[in-house]
Coordinates of C-alpha atoms and ligand atoms in Angstrom, one line a residue:
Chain B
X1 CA 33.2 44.4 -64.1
X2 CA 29.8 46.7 -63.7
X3 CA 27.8 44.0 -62.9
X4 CA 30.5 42.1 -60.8
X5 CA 31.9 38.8 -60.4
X6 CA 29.0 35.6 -59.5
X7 CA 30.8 34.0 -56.8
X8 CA 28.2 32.0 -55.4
X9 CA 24.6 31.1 -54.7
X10 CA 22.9 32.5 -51.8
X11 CA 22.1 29.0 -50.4
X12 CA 25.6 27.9 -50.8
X13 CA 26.1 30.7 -47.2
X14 CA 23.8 29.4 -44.4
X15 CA 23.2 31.9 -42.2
X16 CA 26.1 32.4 -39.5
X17 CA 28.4 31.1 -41.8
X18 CA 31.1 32.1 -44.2
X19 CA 32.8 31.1 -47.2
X20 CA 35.8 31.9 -48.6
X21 CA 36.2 32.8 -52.3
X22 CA 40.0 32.4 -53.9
X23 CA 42.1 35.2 -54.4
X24 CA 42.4 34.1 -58.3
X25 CA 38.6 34.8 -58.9
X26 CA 38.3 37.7 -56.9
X27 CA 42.0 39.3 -58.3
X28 CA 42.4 40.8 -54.8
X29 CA 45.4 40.7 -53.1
X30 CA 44.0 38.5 -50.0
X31 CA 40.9 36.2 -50.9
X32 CA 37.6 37.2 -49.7
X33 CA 35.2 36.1 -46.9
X34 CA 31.4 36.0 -47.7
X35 CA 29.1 36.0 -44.7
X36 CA 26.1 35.7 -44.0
X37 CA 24.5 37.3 -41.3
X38 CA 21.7 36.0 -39.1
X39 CA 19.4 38.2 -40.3
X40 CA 20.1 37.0 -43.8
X41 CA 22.1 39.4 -45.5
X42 CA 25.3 38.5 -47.3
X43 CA 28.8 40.8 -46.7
X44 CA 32.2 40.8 -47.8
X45 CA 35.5 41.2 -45.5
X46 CA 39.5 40.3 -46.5
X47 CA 39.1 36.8 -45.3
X48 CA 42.3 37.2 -43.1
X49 CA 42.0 38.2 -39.8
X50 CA 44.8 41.3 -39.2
X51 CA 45.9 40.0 -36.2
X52 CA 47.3 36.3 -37.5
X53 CA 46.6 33.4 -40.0
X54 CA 43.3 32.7 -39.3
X55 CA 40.4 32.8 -42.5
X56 CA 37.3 34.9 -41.4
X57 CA 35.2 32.5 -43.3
X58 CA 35.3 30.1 -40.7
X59 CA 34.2 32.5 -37.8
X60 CA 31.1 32.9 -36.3
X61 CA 28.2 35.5 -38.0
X62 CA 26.1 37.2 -36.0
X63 CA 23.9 40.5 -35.5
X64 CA 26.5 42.1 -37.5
X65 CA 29.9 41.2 -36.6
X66 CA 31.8 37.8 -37.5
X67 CA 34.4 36.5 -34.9
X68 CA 37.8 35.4 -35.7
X69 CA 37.7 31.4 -34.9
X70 CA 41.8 32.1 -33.0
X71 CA 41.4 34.3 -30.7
X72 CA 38.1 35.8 -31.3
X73 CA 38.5 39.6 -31.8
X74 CA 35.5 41.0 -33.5
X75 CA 34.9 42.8 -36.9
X76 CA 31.9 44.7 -38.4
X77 CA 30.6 43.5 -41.2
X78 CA 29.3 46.8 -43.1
X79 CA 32.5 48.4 -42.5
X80 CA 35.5 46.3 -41.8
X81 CA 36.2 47.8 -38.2
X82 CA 37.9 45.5 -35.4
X83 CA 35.9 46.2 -32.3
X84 CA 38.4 44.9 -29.5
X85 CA 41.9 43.0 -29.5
X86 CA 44.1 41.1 -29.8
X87 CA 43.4 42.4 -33.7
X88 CA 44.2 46.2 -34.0
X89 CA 43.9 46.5 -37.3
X90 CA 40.6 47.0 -39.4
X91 CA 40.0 44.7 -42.2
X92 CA 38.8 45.8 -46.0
X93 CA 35.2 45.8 -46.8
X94 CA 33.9 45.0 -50.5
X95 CA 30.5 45.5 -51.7
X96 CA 28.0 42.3 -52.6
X97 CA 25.1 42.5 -54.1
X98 CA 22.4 39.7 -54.1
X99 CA 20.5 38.9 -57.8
X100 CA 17.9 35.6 -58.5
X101 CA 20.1 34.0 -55.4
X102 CA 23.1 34.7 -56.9
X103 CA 26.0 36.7 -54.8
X104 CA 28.0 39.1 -56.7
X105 CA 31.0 40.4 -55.5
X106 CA 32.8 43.8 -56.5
X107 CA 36.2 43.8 -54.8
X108 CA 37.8 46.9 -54.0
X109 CA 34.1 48.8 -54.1
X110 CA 33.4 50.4 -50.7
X111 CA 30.0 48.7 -49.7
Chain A
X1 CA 39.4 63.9 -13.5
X2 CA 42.8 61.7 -13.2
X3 CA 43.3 58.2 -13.9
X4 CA 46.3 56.2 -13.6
X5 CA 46.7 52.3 -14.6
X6 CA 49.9 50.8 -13.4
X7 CA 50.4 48.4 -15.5
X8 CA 50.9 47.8 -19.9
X9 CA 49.4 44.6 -20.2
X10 CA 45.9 43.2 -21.3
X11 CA 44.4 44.3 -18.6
X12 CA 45.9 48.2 -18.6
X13 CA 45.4 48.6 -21.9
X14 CA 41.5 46.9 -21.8
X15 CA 41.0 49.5 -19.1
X16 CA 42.2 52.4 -20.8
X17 CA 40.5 51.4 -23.6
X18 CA 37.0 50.8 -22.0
X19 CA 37.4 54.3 -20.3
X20 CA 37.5 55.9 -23.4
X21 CA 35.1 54.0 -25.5
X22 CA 32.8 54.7 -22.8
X23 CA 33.0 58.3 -22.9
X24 CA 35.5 59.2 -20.6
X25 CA 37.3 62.9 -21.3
X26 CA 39.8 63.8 -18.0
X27 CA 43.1 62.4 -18.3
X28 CA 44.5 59.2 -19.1
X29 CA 47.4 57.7 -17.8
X30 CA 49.2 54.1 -18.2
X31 CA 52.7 53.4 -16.7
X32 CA 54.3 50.4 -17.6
X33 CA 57.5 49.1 -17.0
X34 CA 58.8 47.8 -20.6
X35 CA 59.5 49.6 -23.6
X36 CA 55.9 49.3 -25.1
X37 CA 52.8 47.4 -23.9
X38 CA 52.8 43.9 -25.3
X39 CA 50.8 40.7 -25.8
X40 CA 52.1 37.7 -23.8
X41 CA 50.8 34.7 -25.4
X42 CA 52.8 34.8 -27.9
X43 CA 56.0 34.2 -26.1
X44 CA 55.9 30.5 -25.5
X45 CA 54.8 30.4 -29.2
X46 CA 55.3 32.4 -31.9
X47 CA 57.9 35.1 -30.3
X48 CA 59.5 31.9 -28.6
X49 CA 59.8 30.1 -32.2
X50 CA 61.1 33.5 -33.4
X51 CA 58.3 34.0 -35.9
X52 CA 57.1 37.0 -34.9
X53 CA 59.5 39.9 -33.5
X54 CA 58.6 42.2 -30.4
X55 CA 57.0 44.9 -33.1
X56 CA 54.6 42.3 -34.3
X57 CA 53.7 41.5 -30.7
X58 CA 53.1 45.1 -29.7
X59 CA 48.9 45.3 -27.8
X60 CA 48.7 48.5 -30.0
X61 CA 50.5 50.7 -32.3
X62 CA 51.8 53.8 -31.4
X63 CA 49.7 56.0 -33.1
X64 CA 46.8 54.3 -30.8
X65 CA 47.9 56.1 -28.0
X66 CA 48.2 59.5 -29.5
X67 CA 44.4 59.3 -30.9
X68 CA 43.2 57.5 -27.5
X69 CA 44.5 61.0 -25.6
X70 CA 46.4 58.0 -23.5
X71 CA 49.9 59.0 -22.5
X72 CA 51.9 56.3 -21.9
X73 CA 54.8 56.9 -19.5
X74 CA 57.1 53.6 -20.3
X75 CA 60.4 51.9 -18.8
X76 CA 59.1 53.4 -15.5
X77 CA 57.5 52.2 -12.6
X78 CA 54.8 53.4 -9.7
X79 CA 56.9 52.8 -6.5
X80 CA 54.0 54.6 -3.9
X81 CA 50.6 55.2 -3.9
X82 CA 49.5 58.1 -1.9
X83 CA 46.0 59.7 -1.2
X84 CA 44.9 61.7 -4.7
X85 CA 48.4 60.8 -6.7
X86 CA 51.2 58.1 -7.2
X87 CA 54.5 58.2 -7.2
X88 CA 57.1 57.0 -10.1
X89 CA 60.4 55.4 -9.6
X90 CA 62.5 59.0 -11.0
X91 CA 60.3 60.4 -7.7
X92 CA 58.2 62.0 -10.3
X93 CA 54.7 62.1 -8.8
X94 CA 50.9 62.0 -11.2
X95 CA 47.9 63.4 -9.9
X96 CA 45.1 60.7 -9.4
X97 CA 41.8 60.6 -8.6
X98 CA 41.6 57.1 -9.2
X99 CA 44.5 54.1 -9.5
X100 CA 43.7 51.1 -11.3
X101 CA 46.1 48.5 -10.7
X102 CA 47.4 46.2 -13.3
X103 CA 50.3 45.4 -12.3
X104 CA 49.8 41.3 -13.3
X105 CA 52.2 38.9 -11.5
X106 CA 55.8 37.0 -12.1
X107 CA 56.0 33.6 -13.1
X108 CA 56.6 31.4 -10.0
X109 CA 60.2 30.2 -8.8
X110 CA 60.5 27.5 -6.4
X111 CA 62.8 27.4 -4.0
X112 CA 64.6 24.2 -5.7
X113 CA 67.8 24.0 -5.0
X114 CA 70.5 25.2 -7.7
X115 CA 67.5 26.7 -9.2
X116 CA 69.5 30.4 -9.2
X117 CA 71.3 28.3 -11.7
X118 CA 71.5 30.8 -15.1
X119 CA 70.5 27.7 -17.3
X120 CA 67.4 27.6 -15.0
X121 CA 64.6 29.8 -16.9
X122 CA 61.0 31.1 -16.3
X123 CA 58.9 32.6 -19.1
X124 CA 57.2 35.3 -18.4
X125 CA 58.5 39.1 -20.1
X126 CA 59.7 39.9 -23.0
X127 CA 63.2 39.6 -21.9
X128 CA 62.7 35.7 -20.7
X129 CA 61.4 34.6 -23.9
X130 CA 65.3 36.4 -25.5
X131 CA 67.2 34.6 -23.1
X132 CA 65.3 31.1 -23.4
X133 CA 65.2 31.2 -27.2
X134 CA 68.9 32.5 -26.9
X135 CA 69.3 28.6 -25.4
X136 CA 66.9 26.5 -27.6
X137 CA 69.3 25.6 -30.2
X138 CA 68.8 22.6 -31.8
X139 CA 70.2 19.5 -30.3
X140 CA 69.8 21.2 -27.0
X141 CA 69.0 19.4 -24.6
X142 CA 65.6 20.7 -22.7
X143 CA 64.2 19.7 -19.3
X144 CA 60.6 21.6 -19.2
X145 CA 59.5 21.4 -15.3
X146 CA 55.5 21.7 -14.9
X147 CA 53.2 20.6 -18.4
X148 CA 50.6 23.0 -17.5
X149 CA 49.6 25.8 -20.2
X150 CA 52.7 27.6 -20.5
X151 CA 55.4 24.5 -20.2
X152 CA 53.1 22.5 -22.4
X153 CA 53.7 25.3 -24.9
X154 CA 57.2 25.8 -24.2
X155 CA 57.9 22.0 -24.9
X156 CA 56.1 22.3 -28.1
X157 CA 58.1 25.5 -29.1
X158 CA 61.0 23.8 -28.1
X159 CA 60.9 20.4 -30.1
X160 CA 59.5 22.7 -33.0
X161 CA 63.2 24.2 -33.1
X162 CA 64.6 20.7 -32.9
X163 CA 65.4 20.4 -29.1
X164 CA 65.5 17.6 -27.2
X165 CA 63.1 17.9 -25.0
X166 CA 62.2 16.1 -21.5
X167 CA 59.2 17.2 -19.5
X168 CA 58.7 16.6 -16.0
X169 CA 55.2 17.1 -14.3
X170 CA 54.3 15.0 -11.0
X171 CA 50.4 14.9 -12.2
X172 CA 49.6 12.2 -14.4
X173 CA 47.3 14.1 -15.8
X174 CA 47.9 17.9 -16.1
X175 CA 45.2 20.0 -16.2
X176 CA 42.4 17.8 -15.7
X177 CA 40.5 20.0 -14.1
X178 CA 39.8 22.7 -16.6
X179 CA 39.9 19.7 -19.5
X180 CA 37.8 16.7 -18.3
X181 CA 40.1 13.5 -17.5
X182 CA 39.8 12.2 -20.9
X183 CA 41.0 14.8 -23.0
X184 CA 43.6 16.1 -20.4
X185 CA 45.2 12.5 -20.9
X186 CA 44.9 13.0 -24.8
X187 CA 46.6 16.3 -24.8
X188 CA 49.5 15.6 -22.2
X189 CA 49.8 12.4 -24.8
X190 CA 50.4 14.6 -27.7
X191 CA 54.0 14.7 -26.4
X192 CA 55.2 11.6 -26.7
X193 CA 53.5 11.3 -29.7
X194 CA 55.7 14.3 -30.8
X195 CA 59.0 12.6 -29.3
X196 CA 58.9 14.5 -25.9
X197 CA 59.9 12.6 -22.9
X198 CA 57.3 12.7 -20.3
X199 CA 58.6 12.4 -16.8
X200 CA 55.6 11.5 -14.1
X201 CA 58.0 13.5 -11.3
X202 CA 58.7 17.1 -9.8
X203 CA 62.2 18.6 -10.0
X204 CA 64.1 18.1 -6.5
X205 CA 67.6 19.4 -7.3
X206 CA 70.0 21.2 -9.8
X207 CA 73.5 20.9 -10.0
X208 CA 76.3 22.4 -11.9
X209 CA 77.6 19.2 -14.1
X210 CA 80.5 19.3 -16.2
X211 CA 79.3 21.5 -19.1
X212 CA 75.4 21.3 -18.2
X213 CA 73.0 21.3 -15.5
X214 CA 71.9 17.9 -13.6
X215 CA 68.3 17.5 -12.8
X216 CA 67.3 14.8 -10.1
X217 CA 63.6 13.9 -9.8
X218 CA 60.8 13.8 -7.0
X219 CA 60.4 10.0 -7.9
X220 CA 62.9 7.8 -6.6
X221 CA 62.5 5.9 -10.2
X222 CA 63.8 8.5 -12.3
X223 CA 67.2 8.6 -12.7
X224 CA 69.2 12.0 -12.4
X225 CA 69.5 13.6 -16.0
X226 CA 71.7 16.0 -17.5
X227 CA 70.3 19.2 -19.4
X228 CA 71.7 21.6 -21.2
X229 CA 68.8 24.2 -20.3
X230 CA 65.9 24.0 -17.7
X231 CA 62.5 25.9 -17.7
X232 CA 60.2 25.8 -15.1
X233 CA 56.7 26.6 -15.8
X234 CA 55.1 25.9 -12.6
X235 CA 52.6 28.9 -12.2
X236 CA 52.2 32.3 -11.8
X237 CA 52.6 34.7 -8.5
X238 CA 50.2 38.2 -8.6
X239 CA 52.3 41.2 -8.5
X240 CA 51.3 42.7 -5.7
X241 CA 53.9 44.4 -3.6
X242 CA 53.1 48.1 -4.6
X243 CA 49.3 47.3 -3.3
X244 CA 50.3 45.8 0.1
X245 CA 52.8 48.9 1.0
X246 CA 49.6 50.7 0.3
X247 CA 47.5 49.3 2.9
X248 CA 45.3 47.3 0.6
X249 CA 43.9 43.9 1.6
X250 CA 45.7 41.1 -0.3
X251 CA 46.0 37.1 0.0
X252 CA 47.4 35.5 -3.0
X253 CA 46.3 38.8 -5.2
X254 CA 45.0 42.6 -4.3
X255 CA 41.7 41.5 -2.9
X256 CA 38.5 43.2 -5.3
X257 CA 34.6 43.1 -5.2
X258 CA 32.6 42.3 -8.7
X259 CA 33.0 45.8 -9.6
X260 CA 37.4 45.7 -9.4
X261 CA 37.3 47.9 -6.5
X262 CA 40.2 47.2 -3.8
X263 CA 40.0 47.7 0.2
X264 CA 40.3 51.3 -0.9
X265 CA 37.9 53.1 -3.1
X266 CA 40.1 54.8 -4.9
X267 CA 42.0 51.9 -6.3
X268 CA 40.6 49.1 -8.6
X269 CA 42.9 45.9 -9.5
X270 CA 42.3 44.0 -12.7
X271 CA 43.9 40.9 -14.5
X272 CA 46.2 38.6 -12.9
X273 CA 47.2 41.1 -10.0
X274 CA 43.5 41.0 -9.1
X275 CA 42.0 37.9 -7.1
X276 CA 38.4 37.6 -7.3
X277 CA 36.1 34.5 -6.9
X278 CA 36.2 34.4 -10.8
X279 CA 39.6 33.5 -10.2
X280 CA 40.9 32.8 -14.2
X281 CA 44.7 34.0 -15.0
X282 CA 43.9 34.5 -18.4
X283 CA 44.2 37.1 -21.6
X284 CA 40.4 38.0 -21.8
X285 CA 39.5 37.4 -18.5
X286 CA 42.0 40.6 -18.0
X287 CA 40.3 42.1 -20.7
X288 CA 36.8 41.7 -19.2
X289 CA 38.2 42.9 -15.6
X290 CA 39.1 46.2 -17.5
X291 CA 35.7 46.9 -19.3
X292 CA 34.1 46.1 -15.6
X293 CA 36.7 49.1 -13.9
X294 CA 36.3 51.0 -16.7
X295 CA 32.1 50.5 -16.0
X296 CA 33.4 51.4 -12.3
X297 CA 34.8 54.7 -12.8
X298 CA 32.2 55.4 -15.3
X299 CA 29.2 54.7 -13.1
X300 CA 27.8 52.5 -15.8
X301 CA 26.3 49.3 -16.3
X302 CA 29.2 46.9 -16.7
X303 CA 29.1 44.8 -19.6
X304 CA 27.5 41.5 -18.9
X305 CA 28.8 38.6 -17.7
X306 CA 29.9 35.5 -20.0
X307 CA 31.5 32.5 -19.5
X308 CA 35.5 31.8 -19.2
X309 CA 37.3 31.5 -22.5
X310 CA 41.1 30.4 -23.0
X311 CA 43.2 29.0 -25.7
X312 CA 46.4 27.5 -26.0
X313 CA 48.5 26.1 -28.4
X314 CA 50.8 22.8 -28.4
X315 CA 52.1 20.9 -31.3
X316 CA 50.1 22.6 -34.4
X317 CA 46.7 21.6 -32.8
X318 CA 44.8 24.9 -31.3
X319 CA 42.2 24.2 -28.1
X320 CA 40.0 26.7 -26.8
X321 CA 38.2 26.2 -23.6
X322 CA 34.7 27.7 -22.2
X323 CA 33.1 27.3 -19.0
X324 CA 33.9 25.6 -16.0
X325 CA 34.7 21.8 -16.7
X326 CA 35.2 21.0 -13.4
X327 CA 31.6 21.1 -12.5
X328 CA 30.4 19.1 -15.3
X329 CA 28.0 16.2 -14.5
X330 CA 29.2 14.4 -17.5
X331 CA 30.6 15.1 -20.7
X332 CA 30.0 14.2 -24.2
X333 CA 32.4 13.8 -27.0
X334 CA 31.6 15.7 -30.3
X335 CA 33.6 13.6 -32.9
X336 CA 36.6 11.2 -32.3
X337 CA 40.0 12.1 -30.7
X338 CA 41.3 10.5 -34.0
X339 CA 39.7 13.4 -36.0
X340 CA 41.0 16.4 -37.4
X341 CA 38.5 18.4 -35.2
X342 CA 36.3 17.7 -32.3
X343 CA 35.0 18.8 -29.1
X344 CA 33.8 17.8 -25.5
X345 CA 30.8 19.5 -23.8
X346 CA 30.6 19.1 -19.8
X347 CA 26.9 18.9 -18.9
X348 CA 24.5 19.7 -15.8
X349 CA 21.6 19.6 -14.7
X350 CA 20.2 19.6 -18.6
X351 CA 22.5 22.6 -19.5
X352 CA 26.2 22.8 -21.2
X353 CA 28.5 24.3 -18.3
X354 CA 31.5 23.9 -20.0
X355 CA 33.5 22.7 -23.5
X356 CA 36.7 22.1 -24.7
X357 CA 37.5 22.2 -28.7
X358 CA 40.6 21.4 -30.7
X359 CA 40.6 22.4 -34.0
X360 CA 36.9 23.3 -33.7
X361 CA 36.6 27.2 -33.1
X362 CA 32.8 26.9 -33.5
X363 CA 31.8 24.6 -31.5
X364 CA 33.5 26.4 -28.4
X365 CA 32.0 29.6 -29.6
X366 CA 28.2 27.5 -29.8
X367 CA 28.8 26.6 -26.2
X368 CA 29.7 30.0 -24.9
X369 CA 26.6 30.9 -26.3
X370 CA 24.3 28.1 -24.9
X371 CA 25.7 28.7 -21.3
X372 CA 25.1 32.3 -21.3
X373 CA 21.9 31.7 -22.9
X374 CA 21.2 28.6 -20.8
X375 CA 20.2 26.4 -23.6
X376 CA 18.8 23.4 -22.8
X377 CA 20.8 21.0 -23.5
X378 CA 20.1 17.7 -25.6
X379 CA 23.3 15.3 -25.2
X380 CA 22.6 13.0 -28.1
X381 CA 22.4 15.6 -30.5
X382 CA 25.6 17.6 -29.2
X383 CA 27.5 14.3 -29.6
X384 CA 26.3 14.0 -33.6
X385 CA 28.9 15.8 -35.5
X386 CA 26.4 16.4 -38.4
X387 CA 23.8 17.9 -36.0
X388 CA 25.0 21.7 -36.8
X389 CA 25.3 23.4 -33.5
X390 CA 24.1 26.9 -34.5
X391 CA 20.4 25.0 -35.7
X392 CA 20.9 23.8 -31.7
X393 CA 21.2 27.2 -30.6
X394 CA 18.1 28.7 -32.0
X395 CA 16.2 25.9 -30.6
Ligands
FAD1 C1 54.1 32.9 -21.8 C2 52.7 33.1 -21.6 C3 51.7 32.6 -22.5 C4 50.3 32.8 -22.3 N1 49.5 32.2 -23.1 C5 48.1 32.4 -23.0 C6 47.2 31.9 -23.9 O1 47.5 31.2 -24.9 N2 45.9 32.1 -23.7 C7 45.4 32.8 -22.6 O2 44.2 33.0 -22.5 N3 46.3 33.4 -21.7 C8 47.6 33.2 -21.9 N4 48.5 33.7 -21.0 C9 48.0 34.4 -19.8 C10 47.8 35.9 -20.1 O3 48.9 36.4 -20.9 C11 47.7 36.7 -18.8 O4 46.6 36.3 -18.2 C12 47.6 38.2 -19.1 O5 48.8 38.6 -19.7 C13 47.3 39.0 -17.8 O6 47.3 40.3 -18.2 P1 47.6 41.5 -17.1 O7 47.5 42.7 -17.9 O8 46.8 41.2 -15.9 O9 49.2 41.2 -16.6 P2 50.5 41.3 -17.4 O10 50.4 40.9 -18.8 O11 51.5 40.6 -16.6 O12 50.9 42.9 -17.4 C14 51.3 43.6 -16.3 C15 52.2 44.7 -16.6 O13 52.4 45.6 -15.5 C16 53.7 46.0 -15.4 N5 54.0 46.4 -14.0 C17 54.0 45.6 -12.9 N6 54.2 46.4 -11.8 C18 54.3 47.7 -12.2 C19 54.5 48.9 -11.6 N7 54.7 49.0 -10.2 N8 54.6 50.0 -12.3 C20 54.4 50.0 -13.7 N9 54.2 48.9 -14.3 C21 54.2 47.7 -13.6 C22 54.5 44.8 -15.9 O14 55.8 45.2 -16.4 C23 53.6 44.3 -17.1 O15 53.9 44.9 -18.3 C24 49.9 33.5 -21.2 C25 50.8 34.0 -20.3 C26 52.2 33.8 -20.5 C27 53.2 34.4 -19.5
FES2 S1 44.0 35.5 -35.6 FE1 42.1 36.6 -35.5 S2 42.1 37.3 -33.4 FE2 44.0 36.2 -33.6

């Protein structure tokens, strides 16, 4: 697991946009959102938003937050934290690393 | 320093939290009426469908409070405001250098007659939605009066938990102002589509009928109807009555200036209590009204303006609106009403003033953007589905 898991290429994310990588690759307990910011880099969030049933993945990406697409509460993407309601509850950060335009994802690692 | 909100709902609780986020260190106040602050969307949805429970609809957990140095004084109310303090129900009084009132409003009750009827319901606490789901069993028979936002949603709850459901509106087509005429009719048409009965008439009368309630109608067309349970979702009247035994200036709302502050200086009034030019009734135009009193009291920059923003929720599909429709030129359809997803954009002048999305979070949160930004706007390309809309943004 040292090297992590390839999930996806780097072109597969345009930037501002997410994707959402199954539960059954990543072994997590919720699946995971990969986003890409607008300044290019790539992160990694729970794809669930905490407040209800709505996938991160589909949000909006930009200068460092992504934006749930129901009712648009805010969440960093470095760390996981909501920045304003209706969400109250921070969501869990995992650490990506990008290799040759590959995205490799370590779930559970702190970023 | 002393603050006080009166008032646990979005627009308290966006207050309280703006003060502090901005730096604020004297005490912190909030007095609210119910047994914790809440959210109040979700109870013509998911709290109405008996999804989610009041725990799940709490605006904060507890611990919040505690870390937030905000003491919540609950299941009380501010009865008096008086120079430098305010006084609770139990006579118990608070120092306060500043009040900020958020005391929202009360869901509107016509004088109908019979309408003191108990099958006759409004939805607007925590304790409506109980007694109104108490009624929606299935089979029940359901006249929703007014398919605006909130009886839209109730109808939609209710046929969801197998009701039969009638609903009565005079206007063809309910909000048409906020949605553009087109998709207005769409949506109000999702509930025949859904087996709802759309009535094109008012409610004139209740009556106690053997073992329900009968309904007669505004239109001399519709015949009399008997119901089982009747909601009336016909608007929303600005709690105000602790501001006007205060002196403060109020018509329809406690009168504000763009910074929140009321006809006294000492007292700001946010979310739907507050009537400004702005004049939106909903959940984050509360929440902006608090960062801006918060700004107030802080003497700093308030955060900066943006466009409306509202959603609601009717029969599984989820619309979001931005902007002001109603001053749109023309609009443009992105997709097809048939499709999973789509959007209108209300043009002006060359710019996006306004959008409407169903099933499309991202092209309502595109539009926000080009109205703040005043993007020009390009109508051929924002009608092309596969033009992507954030490409459109950077220009
Ligand atoms: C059923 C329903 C569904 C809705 N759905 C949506 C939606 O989908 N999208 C959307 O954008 N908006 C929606 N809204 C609108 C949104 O909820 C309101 O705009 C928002 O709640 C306004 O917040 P507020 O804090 O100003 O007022 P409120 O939420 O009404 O809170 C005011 C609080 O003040 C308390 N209070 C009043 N007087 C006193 C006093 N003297 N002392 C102490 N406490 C007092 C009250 O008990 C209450 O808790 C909905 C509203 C309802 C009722
Ligand atoms: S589901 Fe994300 S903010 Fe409501």
């Amino acid at each position: 697991m040292s090297n992590g898991i390839r999930v996806a290429a780097l072109d597969d994310i345009p930037e501002g946009e997410g994707i959402a990588i199954d539960k059954a690759i990543t072994g997590t307990a919720d699946d995971i959102a990969l986003l890409r910011d607008t300044d290019g880099s790539v992160w990694a969030l729970d794809d669930t938003c905490t407040h209800e049933d709505a996938s991160l993945a589909d949000g909006w990406v930009e200068d460092g937050y992504v934006e749930c697409p129901l009712h648009s509460s805010r969440f960093c993407l470095k760390n996981g934290e909501v920045q304003g309601l209706p969400a109250t509850r921070d969501t869990c950060p995992h650490r990506v690393e990008v290799r040759d335009g590959q995205v490799y994802l370590f779930p559970n690692q702190a970023p | 320093m002393n603050v006080v909100v009166v008032g646990g709902g979005i627009a308290g609780l966006s207050t309280a939290a703006a003060l502090r986020a901005g730096g604020f260190d004297g005490d912190l106040t909030l007095v609210d009426a119910g047994e914790f602050p809440y959210d109040r969307p979700p109870l013509s949805k998911e709290f109405l469908a008996g999804t989610k429970d009041l725990k799940q609809i709490a605006l904060q957990p507890q611990q919040w409070y505690d870390e937030q140095r905000v003491r919540l004084i609950n299941q009380s109310t501010v009865t008096a405001l008086r120079g430098g303090s305010v006084e609770l129900a139990d006579g118990l009084r608070l120092r306060a250098d500043r009040v900020v009132l958020a005391t929202g409003g009360g869901a509107a009750r016509p004088p109908i007659p019979g309408a003191d009827s108990p099958r006759v319901h409004v939805l607007r606490t925590v304790d409506d939605a109980d007694r109104l789901r108490a009624a929606l069993t299935p089979g029940a028979r359901v006249l929703v009066v007014g398919a605006g936002l909130i009886g839209a949603e109730v109808a939609s709850t209710a046929a969801g938990l197998g009701c039969e459901v009638v609903l009565a509106d005079p206007v063809a087509r309910p909000l048409a102002a906020a949605l553009g005429d087109e998709l207005a009719a769409w949506l109000h048409g999702l509930h025949a589509r859904r087996g709802i009965v759309t009535v094109p008439a008012g409610a004139a009368a209740f009556a106690e009928a053997g073992g329900g309630i009968e309904a007669r109608f505004s239109s001399g067309f519709e015949p009399p109807r008997v119901f089982d349970v009747v909601v009336l979702g016909v608007g929303m009247v600005p709690e105000t009555a602790l501001a006007a035994a205060s002196g403060l200036k109020v018509a329809r709302g406690v009168l504000v200036d763009d910074r929140q502050v009321t006809s006294n200086p000492a007292v700001l009034a946010v979310g739907d209590a507050a009537r400004t030019r702005r004049g939106s009734e909903h959940w984050e135009a509360a929440r902006h009204d608090g960062a801006r009193a918060a700004a107030t009291i802080l003497g700093t920059r308030p955060p900066a303006p943006t466009a409306p923003w509202f959603w609601t929720d009717r029969h599984g599909r989820h619309v979001e609106v931005v902007g002001h429709m109603e001053a749109a030129a023309r609009v443009v359809v992105r997709g097809s009403f048939d499709a999973p997803a789509f959007s209108v954009f209300g043009l002006r002048d060359g710019l996006v003033v306004a959008a409407v999305a169903v099933d499309d979070p991202n092209a309502v949160r595109a539009a926000r953007r080009m109205i703040d930004r005043r993007v020009p706007a390009d109508p051929g390309l924002l009608a092309d589905p596969s033009v992507n809309l954030r490409a459109l943004l950077r220009g």
